[in-house]
Coordinates of C-alpha atoms in Angstrom, one line a residue:
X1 CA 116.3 79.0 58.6
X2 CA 113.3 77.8 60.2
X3 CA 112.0 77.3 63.6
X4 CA 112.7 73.2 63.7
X5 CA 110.8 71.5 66.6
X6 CA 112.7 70.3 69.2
X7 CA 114.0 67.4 70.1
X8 CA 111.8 65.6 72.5
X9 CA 113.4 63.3 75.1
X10 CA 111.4 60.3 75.3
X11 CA 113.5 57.7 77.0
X12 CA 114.8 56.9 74.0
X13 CA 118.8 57.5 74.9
X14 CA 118.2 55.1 77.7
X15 CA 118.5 51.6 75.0
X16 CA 119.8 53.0 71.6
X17 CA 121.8 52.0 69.4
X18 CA 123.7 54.9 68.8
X19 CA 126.4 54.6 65.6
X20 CA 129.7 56.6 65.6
X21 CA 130.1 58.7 62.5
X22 CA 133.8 60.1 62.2
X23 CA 132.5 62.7 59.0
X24 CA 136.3 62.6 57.2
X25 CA 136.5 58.6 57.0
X26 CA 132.8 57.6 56.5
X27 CA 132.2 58.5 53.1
X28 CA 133.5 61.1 50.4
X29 CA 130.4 62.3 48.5
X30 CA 132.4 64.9 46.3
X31 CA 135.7 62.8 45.3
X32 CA 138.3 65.0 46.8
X33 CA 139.2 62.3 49.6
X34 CA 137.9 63.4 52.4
X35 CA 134.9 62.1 53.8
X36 CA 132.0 65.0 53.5
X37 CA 128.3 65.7 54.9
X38 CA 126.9 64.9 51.3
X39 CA 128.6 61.5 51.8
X40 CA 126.8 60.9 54.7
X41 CA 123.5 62.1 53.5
X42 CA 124.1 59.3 50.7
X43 CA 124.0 56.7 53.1
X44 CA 121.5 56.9 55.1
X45 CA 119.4 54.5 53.9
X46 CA 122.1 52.2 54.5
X47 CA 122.3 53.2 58.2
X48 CA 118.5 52.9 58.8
X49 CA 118.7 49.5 57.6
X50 CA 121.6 49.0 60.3
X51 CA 118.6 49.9 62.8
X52 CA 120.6 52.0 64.7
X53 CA 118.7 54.8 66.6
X54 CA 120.8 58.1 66.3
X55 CA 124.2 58.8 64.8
X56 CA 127.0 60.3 67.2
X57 CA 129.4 62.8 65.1
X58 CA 132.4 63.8 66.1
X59 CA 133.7 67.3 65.5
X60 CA 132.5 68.6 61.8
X61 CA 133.6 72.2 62.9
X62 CA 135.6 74.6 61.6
X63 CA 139.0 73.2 62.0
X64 CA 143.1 73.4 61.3
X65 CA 142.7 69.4 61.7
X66 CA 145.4 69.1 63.9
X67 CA 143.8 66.7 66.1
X68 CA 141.3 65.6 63.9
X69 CA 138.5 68.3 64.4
X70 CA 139.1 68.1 68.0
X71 CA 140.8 71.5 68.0
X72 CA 137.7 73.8 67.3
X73 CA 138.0 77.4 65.3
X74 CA 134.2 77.7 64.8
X75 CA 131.6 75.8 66.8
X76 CA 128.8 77.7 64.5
X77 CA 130.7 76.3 61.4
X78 CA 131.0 73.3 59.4
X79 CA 134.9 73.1 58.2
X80 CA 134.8 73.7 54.1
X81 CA 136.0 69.9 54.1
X82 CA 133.0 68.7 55.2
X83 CA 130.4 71.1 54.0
X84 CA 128.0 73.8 55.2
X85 CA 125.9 74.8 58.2
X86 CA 122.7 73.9 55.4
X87 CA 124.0 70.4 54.5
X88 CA 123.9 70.2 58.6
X89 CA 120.6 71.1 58.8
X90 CA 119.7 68.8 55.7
X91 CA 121.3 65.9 57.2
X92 CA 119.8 66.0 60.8
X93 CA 116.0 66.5 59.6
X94 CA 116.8 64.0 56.7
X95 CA 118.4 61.3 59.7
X96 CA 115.3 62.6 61.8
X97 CA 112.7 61.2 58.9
X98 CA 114.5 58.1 58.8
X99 CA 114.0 57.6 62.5
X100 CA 117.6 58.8 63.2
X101 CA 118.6 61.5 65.9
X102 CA 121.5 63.5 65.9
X103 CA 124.0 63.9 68.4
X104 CA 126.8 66.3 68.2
X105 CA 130.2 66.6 69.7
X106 CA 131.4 69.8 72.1
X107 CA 135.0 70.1 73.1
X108 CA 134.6 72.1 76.2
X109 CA 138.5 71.8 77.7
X110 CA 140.6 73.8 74.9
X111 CA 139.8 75.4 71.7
X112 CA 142.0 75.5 68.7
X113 CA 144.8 77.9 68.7
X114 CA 142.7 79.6 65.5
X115 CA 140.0 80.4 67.5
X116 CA 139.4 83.9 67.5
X117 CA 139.2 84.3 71.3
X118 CA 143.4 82.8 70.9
X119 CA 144.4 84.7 68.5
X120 CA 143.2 87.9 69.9
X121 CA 144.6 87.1 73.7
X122 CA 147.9 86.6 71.3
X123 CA 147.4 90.1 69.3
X124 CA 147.7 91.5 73.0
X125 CA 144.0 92.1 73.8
X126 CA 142.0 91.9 77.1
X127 CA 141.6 87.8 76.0
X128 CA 144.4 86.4 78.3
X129 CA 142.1 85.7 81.2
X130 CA 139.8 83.5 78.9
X131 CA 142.7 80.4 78.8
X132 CA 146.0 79.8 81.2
X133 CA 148.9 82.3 80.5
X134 CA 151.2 82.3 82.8
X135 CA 155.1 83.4 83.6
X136 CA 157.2 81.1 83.6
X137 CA 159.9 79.4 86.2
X138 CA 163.6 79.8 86.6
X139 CA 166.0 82.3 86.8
X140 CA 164.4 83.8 83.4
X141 CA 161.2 82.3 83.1
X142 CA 162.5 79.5 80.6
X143 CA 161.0 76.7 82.7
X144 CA 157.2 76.0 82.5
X145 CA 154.9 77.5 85.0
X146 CA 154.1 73.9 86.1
X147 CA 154.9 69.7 85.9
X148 CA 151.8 69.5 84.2
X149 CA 152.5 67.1 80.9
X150 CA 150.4 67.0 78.0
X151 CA 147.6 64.4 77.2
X152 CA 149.8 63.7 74.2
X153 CA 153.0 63.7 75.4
X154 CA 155.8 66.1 76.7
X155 CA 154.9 69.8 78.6
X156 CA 151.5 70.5 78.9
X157 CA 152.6 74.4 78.4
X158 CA 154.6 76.5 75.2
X159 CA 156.2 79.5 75.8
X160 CA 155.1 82.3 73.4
X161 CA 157.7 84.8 72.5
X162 CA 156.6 87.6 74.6
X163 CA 157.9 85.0 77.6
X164 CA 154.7 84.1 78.6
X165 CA 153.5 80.4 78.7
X166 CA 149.8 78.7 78.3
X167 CA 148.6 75.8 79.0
X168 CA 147.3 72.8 77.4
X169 CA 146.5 69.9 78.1
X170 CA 146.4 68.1 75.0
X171 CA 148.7 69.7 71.8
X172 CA 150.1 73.2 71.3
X173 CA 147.2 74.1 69.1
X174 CA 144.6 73.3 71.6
X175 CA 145.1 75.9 74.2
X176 CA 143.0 75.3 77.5
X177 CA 140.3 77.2 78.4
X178 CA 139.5 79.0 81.5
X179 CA 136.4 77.6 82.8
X180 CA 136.7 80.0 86.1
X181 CA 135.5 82.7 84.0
X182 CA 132.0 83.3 83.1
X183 CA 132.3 84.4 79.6
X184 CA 133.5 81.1 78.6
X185 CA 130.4 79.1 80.8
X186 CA 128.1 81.6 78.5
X187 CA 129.2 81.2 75.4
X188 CA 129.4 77.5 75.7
X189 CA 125.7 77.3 76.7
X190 CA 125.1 79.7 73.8
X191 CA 126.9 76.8 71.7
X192 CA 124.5 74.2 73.1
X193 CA 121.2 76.4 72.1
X194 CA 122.1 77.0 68.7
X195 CA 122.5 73.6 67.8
X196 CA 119.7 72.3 70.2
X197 CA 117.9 74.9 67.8
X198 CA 119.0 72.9 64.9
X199 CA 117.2 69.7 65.8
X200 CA 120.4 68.1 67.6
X201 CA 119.1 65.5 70.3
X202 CA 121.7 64.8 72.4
X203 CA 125.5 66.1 72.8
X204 CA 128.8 64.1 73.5
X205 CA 131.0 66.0 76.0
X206 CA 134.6 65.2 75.1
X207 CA 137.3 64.9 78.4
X208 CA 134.4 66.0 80.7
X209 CA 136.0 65.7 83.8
X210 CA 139.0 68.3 82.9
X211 CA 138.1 71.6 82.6
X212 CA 137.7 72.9 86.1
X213 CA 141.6 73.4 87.1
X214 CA 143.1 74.5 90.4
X215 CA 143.3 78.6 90.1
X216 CA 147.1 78.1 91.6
X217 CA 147.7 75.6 88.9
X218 CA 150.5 73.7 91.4
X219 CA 152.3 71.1 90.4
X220 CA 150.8 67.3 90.1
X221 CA 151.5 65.5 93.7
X222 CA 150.8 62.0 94.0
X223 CA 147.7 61.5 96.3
X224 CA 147.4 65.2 96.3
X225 CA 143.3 65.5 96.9
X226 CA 141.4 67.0 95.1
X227 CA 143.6 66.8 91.8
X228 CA 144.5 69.8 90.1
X229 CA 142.7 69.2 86.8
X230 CA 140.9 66.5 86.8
X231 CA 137.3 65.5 88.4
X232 CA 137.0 68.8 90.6
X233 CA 134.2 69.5 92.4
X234 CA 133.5 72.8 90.4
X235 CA 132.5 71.2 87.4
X236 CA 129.5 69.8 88.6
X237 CA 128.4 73.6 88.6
X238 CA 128.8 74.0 84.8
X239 CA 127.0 70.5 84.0
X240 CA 124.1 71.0 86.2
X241 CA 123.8 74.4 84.2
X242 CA 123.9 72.8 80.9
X243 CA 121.2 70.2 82.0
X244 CA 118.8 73.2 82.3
X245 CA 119.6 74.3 79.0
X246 CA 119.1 70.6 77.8
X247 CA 116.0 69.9 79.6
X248 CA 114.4 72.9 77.4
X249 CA 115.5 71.2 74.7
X250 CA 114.5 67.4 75.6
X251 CA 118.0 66.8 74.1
X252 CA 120.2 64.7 76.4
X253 CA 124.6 64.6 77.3
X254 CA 126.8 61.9 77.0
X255 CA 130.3 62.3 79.4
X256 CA 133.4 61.4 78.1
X257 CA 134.3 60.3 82.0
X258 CA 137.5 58.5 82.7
X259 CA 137.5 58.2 86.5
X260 CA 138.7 55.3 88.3
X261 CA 136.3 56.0 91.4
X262 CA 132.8 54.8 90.7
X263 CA 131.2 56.9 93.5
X264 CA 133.4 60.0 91.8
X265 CA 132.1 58.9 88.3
X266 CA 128.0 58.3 89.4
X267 CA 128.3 62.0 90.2
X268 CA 128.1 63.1 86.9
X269 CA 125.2 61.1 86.2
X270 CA 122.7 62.7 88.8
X271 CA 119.5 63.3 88.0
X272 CA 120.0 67.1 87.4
X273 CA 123.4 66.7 85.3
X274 CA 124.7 64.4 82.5
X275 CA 122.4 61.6 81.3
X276 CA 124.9 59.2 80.8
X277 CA 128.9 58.5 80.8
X278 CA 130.7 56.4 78.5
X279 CA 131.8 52.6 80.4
X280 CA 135.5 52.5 79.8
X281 CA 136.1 49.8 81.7
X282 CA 134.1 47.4 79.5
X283 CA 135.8 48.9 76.7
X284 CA 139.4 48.2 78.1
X285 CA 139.0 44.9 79.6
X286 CA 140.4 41.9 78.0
X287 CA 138.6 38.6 76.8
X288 CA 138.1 37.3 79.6
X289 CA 134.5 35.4 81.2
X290 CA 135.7 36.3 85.1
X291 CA 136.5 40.0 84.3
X292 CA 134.0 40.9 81.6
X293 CA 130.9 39.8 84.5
X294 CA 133.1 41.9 87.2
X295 CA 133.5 44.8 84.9
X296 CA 129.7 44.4 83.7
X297 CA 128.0 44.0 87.5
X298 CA 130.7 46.9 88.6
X299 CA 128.6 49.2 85.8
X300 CA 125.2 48.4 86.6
X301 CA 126.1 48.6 90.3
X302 CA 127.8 52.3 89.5
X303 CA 124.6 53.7 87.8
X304 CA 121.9 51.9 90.1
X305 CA 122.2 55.0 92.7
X306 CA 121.7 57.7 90.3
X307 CA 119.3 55.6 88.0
X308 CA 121.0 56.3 85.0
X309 CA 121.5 53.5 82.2
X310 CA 124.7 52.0 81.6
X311 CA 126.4 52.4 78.1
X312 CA 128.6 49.6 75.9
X313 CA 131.2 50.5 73.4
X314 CA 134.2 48.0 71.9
X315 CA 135.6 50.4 70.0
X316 CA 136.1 53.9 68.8
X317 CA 138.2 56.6 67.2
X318 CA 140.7 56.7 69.6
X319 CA 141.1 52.9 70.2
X320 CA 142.6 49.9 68.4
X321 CA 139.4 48.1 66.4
X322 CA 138.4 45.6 68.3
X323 CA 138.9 42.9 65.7
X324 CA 142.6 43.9 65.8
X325 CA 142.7 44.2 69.9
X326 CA 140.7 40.3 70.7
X327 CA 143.3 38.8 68.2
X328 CA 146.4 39.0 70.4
X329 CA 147.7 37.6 73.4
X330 CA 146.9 40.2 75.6
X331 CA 143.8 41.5 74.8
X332 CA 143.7 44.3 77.2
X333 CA 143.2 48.0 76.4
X334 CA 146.9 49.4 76.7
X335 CA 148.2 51.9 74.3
X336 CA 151.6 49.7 74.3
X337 CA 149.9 46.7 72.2
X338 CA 149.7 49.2 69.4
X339 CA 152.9 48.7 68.5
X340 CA 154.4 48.9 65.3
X341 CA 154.1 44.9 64.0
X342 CA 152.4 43.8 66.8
X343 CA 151.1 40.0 65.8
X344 CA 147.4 39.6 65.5
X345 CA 145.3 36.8 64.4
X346 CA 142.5 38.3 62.6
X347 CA 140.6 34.7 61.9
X348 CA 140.6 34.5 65.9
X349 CA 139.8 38.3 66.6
X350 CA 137.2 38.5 64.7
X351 CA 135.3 35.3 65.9
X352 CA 135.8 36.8 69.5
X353 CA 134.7 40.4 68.0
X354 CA 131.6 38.9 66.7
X355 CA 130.8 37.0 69.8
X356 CA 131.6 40.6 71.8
X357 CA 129.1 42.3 69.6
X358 CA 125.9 39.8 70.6
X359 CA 127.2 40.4 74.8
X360 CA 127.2 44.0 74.3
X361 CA 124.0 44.1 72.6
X362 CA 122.5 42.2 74.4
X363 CA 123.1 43.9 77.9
X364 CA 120.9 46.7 79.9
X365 CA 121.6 50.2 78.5
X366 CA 122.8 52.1 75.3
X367 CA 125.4 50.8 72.9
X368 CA 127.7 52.8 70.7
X369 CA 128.9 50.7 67.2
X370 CA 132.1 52.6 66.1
X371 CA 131.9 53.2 62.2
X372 CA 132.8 50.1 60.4
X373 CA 133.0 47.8 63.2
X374 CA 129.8 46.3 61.6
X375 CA 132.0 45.3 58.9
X376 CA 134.6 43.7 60.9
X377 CA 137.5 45.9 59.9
X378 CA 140.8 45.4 61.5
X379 CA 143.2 48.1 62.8
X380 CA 145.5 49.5 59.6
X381 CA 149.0 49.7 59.7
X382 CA 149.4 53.2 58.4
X383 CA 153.1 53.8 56.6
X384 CA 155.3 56.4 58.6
X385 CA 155.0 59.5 56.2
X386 CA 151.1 59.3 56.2
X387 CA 150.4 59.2 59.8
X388 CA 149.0 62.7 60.9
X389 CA 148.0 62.3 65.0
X390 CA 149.7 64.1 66.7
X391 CA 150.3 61.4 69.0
X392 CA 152.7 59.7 66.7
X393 CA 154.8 62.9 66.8
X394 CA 154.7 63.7 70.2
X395 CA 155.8 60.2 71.1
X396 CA 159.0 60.6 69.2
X397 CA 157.5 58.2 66.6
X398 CA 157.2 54.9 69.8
X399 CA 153.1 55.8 69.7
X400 CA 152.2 54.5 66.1
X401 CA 148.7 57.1 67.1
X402 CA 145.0 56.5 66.3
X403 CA 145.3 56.6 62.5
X404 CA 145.1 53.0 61.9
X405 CA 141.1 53.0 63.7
X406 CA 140.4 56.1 61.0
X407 CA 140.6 54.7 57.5
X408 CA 138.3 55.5 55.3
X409 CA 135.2 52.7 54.9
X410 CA 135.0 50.2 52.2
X411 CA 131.6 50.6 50.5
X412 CA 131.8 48.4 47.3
X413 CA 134.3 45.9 46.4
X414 CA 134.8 46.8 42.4
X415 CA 134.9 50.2 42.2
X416 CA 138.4 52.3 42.7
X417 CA 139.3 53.3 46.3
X418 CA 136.4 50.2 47.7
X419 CA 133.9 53.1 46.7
X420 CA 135.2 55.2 49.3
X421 CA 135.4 58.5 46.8
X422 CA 138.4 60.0 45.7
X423 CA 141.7 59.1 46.7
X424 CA 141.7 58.7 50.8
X425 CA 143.0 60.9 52.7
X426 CA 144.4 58.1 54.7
X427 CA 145.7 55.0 52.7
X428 CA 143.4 52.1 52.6
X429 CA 145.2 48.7 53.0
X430 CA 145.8 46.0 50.1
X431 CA 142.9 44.1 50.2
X432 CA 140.2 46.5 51.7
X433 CA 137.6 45.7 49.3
X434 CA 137.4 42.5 51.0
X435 CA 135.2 43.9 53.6
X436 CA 133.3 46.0 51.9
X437 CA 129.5 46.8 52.6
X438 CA 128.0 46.0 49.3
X439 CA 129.7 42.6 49.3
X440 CA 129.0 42.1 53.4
X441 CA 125.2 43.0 52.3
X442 CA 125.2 39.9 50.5
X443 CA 126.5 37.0 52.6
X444 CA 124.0 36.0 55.6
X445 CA 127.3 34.7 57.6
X446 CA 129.0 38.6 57.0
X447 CA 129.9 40.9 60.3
X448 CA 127.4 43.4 59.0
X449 CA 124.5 40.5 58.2
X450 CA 125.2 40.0 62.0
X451 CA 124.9 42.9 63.2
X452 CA 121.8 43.9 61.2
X453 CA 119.8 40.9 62.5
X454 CA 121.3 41.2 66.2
X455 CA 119.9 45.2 66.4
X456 CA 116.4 44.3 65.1
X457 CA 116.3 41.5 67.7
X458 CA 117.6 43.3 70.5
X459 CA 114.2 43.9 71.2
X460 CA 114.0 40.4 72.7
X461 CA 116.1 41.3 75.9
X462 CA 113.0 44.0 76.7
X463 CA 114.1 46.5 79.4
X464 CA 114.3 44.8 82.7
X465 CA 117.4 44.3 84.8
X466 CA 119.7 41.1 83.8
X467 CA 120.1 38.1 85.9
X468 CA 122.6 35.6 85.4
X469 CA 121.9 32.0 85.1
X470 CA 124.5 28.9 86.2
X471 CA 127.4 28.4 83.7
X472 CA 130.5 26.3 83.5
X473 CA 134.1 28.4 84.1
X474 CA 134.8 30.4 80.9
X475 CA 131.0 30.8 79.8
X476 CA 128.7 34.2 80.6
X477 CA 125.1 33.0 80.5
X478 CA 122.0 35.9 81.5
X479 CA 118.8 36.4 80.7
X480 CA 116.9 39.2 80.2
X481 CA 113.1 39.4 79.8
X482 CA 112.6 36.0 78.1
X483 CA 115.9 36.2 76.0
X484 CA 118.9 34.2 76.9
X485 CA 122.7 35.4 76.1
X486 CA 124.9 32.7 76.3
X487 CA 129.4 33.7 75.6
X488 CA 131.4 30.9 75.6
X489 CA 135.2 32.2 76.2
X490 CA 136.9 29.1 77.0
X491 CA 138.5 26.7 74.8
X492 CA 135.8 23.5 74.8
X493 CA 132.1 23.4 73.6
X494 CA 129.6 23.6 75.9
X495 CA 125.8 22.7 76.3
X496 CA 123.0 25.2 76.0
X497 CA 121.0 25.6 78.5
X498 CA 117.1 24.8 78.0
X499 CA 115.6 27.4 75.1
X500 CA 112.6 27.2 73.0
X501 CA 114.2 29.0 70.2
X502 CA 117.8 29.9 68.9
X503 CA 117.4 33.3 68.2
X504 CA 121.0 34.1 66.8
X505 CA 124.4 32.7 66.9
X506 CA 127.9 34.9 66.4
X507 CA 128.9 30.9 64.7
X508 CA 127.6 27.9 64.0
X509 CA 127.4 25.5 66.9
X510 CA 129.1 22.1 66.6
X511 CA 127.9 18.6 65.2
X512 CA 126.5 18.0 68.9
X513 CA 124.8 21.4 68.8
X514 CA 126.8 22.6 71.4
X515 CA 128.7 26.5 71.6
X516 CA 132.0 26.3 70.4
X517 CA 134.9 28.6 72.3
X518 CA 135.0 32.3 71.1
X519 CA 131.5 31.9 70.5
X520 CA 127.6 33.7 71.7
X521 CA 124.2 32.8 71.5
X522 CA 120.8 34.6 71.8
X523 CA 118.1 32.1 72.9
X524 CA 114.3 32.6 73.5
X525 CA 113.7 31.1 77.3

């Protein structure tokens, strides 16, 4: 292979539009049903007309799949599914030409039970002390070594037939690592150079804030400070050396942070550590004018300190799509409203999903699009014996699992599967082809007509800070350079306030011209 040139960090992380590629339901390029590398490279062109500004891929690895490539065998390996470590290389200097970066995903916490470092500490060898074994409690060992419960569900620890347990924090085939130990800080730097090396700009950090873990591993005390897994101090260590790695690079990090504590969360995004966290609380908050603002001036007001940009994201593999989520009552992020038959109107979710996506685009910072949120797709109802996260099974079947956000996308509406490939490897629901691309591409009202004009005049809102103008209850109204976002979330038209231009509208105003409920706007001032 040869010497690629780096990635240069220009800024450009600090407004993109960054578009979430999960490789196995984006596109199957060599009819076997799984989404591949080569299906990816296919479409291309079609992301570059999106306009978005990199791609963001979740784990390709080598991989059992039993969390859905987030249980790692092979960080220097693409999984035979997918492709090759050359397709890789083809497909992030092809995306580069195009004007596209790459970002990658690293799964720092656990590895997957394959991994050769496992499967050697379980063969006996000197391993052990690169994850969490421990002996177990009780009279004979046979309770775990901790309360600690999994991510997932049930005992974050199994018991191995020697009588020793280990931990993890997510399923039995993700075992934790030890981040205590400096073999494991090395080779995950190592990670970061080789595909830095490969032209890779940026890297999303999945569950950043859990690696570091108390060396006594006690039990999980309410109010016990600091916690025993989660946001400790010690981490900060391991990101500020991966910055210097990055900085050679110009390549930048994204945190998967979930922290409640803003002053906690900002941390991560100092100058000499990660370049920017994913905003949850945007993501989980329900449609509501009052606490959309709070939750929007609460993240600008986090990253101000630090100076780092805020990020927006609606939706993403492991949430219900937002079409889906804004057409039922409660609208909130909470993992019981995906429910099995949980009523949703899709006419009213997706009128609020389109208005979501002009807010979000139109606010200070970087924006993730989930794959096929462009195309309005709802969440799918997956039958019983097809669902594979682990979730599902680890609930005892009450967690239906993330399945239903993973279909494989609908490319064009007459040809077998929606033009998917081969036969999914997830079923796609009657009446898919209705949203496919090629038809979408087509009809100026479509999600993906919407989206496609609202990235290539995002431009409008320039880079200054946002300022919000008067507005009636129920309505978000800002500007932003000389650009005007106007969200109407209440249930009666409203007036516009004085514009030279409609730039855009989510729907078409009323016979008065004013903005209907469930509606947005982008006005030149």
């Amino acid at each position: 292979m040869g010497q690629p040139t780096p990635a240069t960090d220009d800024g450009w992380w600090r407004s993109a539009v960054i578009y979430q590629v999960y490789v196995r339901s984006f596109a199957d390029g060599d009819g076997d049903g799984t989404g591949d590398l080569a299906g990816v490279r296919a479409r291309l062109p079609y992301l570059a007309e999106l306009g978005v500004d990199a791609l963001w891929f979740t784990p390709w690895y080598r991989s059992p799949m039993k969390d859905g490539g987030y249980d790692v065998a092979d960080y220097r390996a693409i999984d035979p599914a997918f492709g090759t470590l050359a397709e890789a290389e083809k497909l992030i200097a092809e995306a580069r030409e195009l004007g596209i970066r790459t970002i990658v995903d690293i799964v720092p916490n656990h590895v997957s039970d394959q991994h050769p470092w496992f499967r050697a500490a379980l063969a006996g060898g000197p391993g052990r002390e690169l994850f969490h074994f421990r002996p177990g409690r009780g009279e004979h060992g046979e309770l775990p070594p901790n309360d600690w419960q999994s991510e997932f569900g049930g005992p974050a620890w199994t018991r191995l037939p020697d009588g020793d347990w280990y931990l993890h924090l997510f399923a039995p085939e993700q075992p934790d690592l030890n981040w205590a130990h400096p073999v494991v800080r090395q080779e995950h730097e190592d990670i970061l150079r080789f595909w830095f090396e490969r032209g890779v700009a940026g890297v999303r950090v999945d569950s950043a804030a859990l690696l570091a873990k108390d060396p006594e591993l006690p039990d999980v005390t309410e109010g016990r400070a600091p916690h025993p897994y989660v946001d400790r101090d010690e981490l900060h260590d391991v990101y500020r050396a991966w910055r210097a790695v990055a900085d050679e690079y110009g390549a930048v990090f994204v945190g998967e942070v979930w922290l409640p504590d803003a002053e906690r969360f900002a941390r991560y995004l100092r100058p000499d550590e990660l370049h920017t966290a994913f905003n949850f609380s945007f993501l989980t908050c329900p449609w509501d004018a009052d606490r959309l603002r709070t939750s929007i001036d609460d993240t600008l007001a986090e990253h101000a300190p630090v100076g780092a940009p805020a990020t927006w994201v609606l939706c993403n593999h492991d949430v219900t799509r937002t079409v889906t989520r804004y057409g039922r009552a409660d609208t909130g992020f909470d993992f019981a409203t995906k429910a099995f038959g949980t009523p949703t109107d899709l006419a009213l979710g997706t009128r609020r999903a389109r208005a979501a996506a002009l807010l979000s685009l139109a606010l200070p910072g970087a924006v993730y699009v989930y794959q096929g949120e462009e195309l309005g797709l709802p969440e799918a109802d997956i039958p019983l014996d097809r669902i594979e996260d682990p979730m599902h099974a680890r609930s005892g079947g009450t967690d239906p699992g993330r399945d239903g956000c993973r279909v494989p996308l609908p490319w064009a509406a007459g040809e077998p599967h929606a033009g998917f490939g081969g036969d999914p490897w997830l079923p796609q629901p009657d009446g898919w082809a209705a949203y496919a691309a090629d038809r979408q591409a087509e009809d100026p009202g479509s999600m993906l007509s919407l989206y496609r004009a609202a990235i290539r005049l995002r431009p409008e809102f320039g880079d200054g800070p946002l300022t919000w103008l008067p507005a009636p209850d129920g309505v978000l109204a800002f500007t932003r350079a000389d650009a005007l976002c106007v969200v109407n979330l209440a249930d009666t038209p409203v007036d516009l306030p004085v514009h030279t231009e409609l730039l855009l509208h989510s729907g078409p105003l009323d016979t008065a011209g004013r903005l209907p409920g469930d509606t947005a706007v982008w006005l030149r001032a």
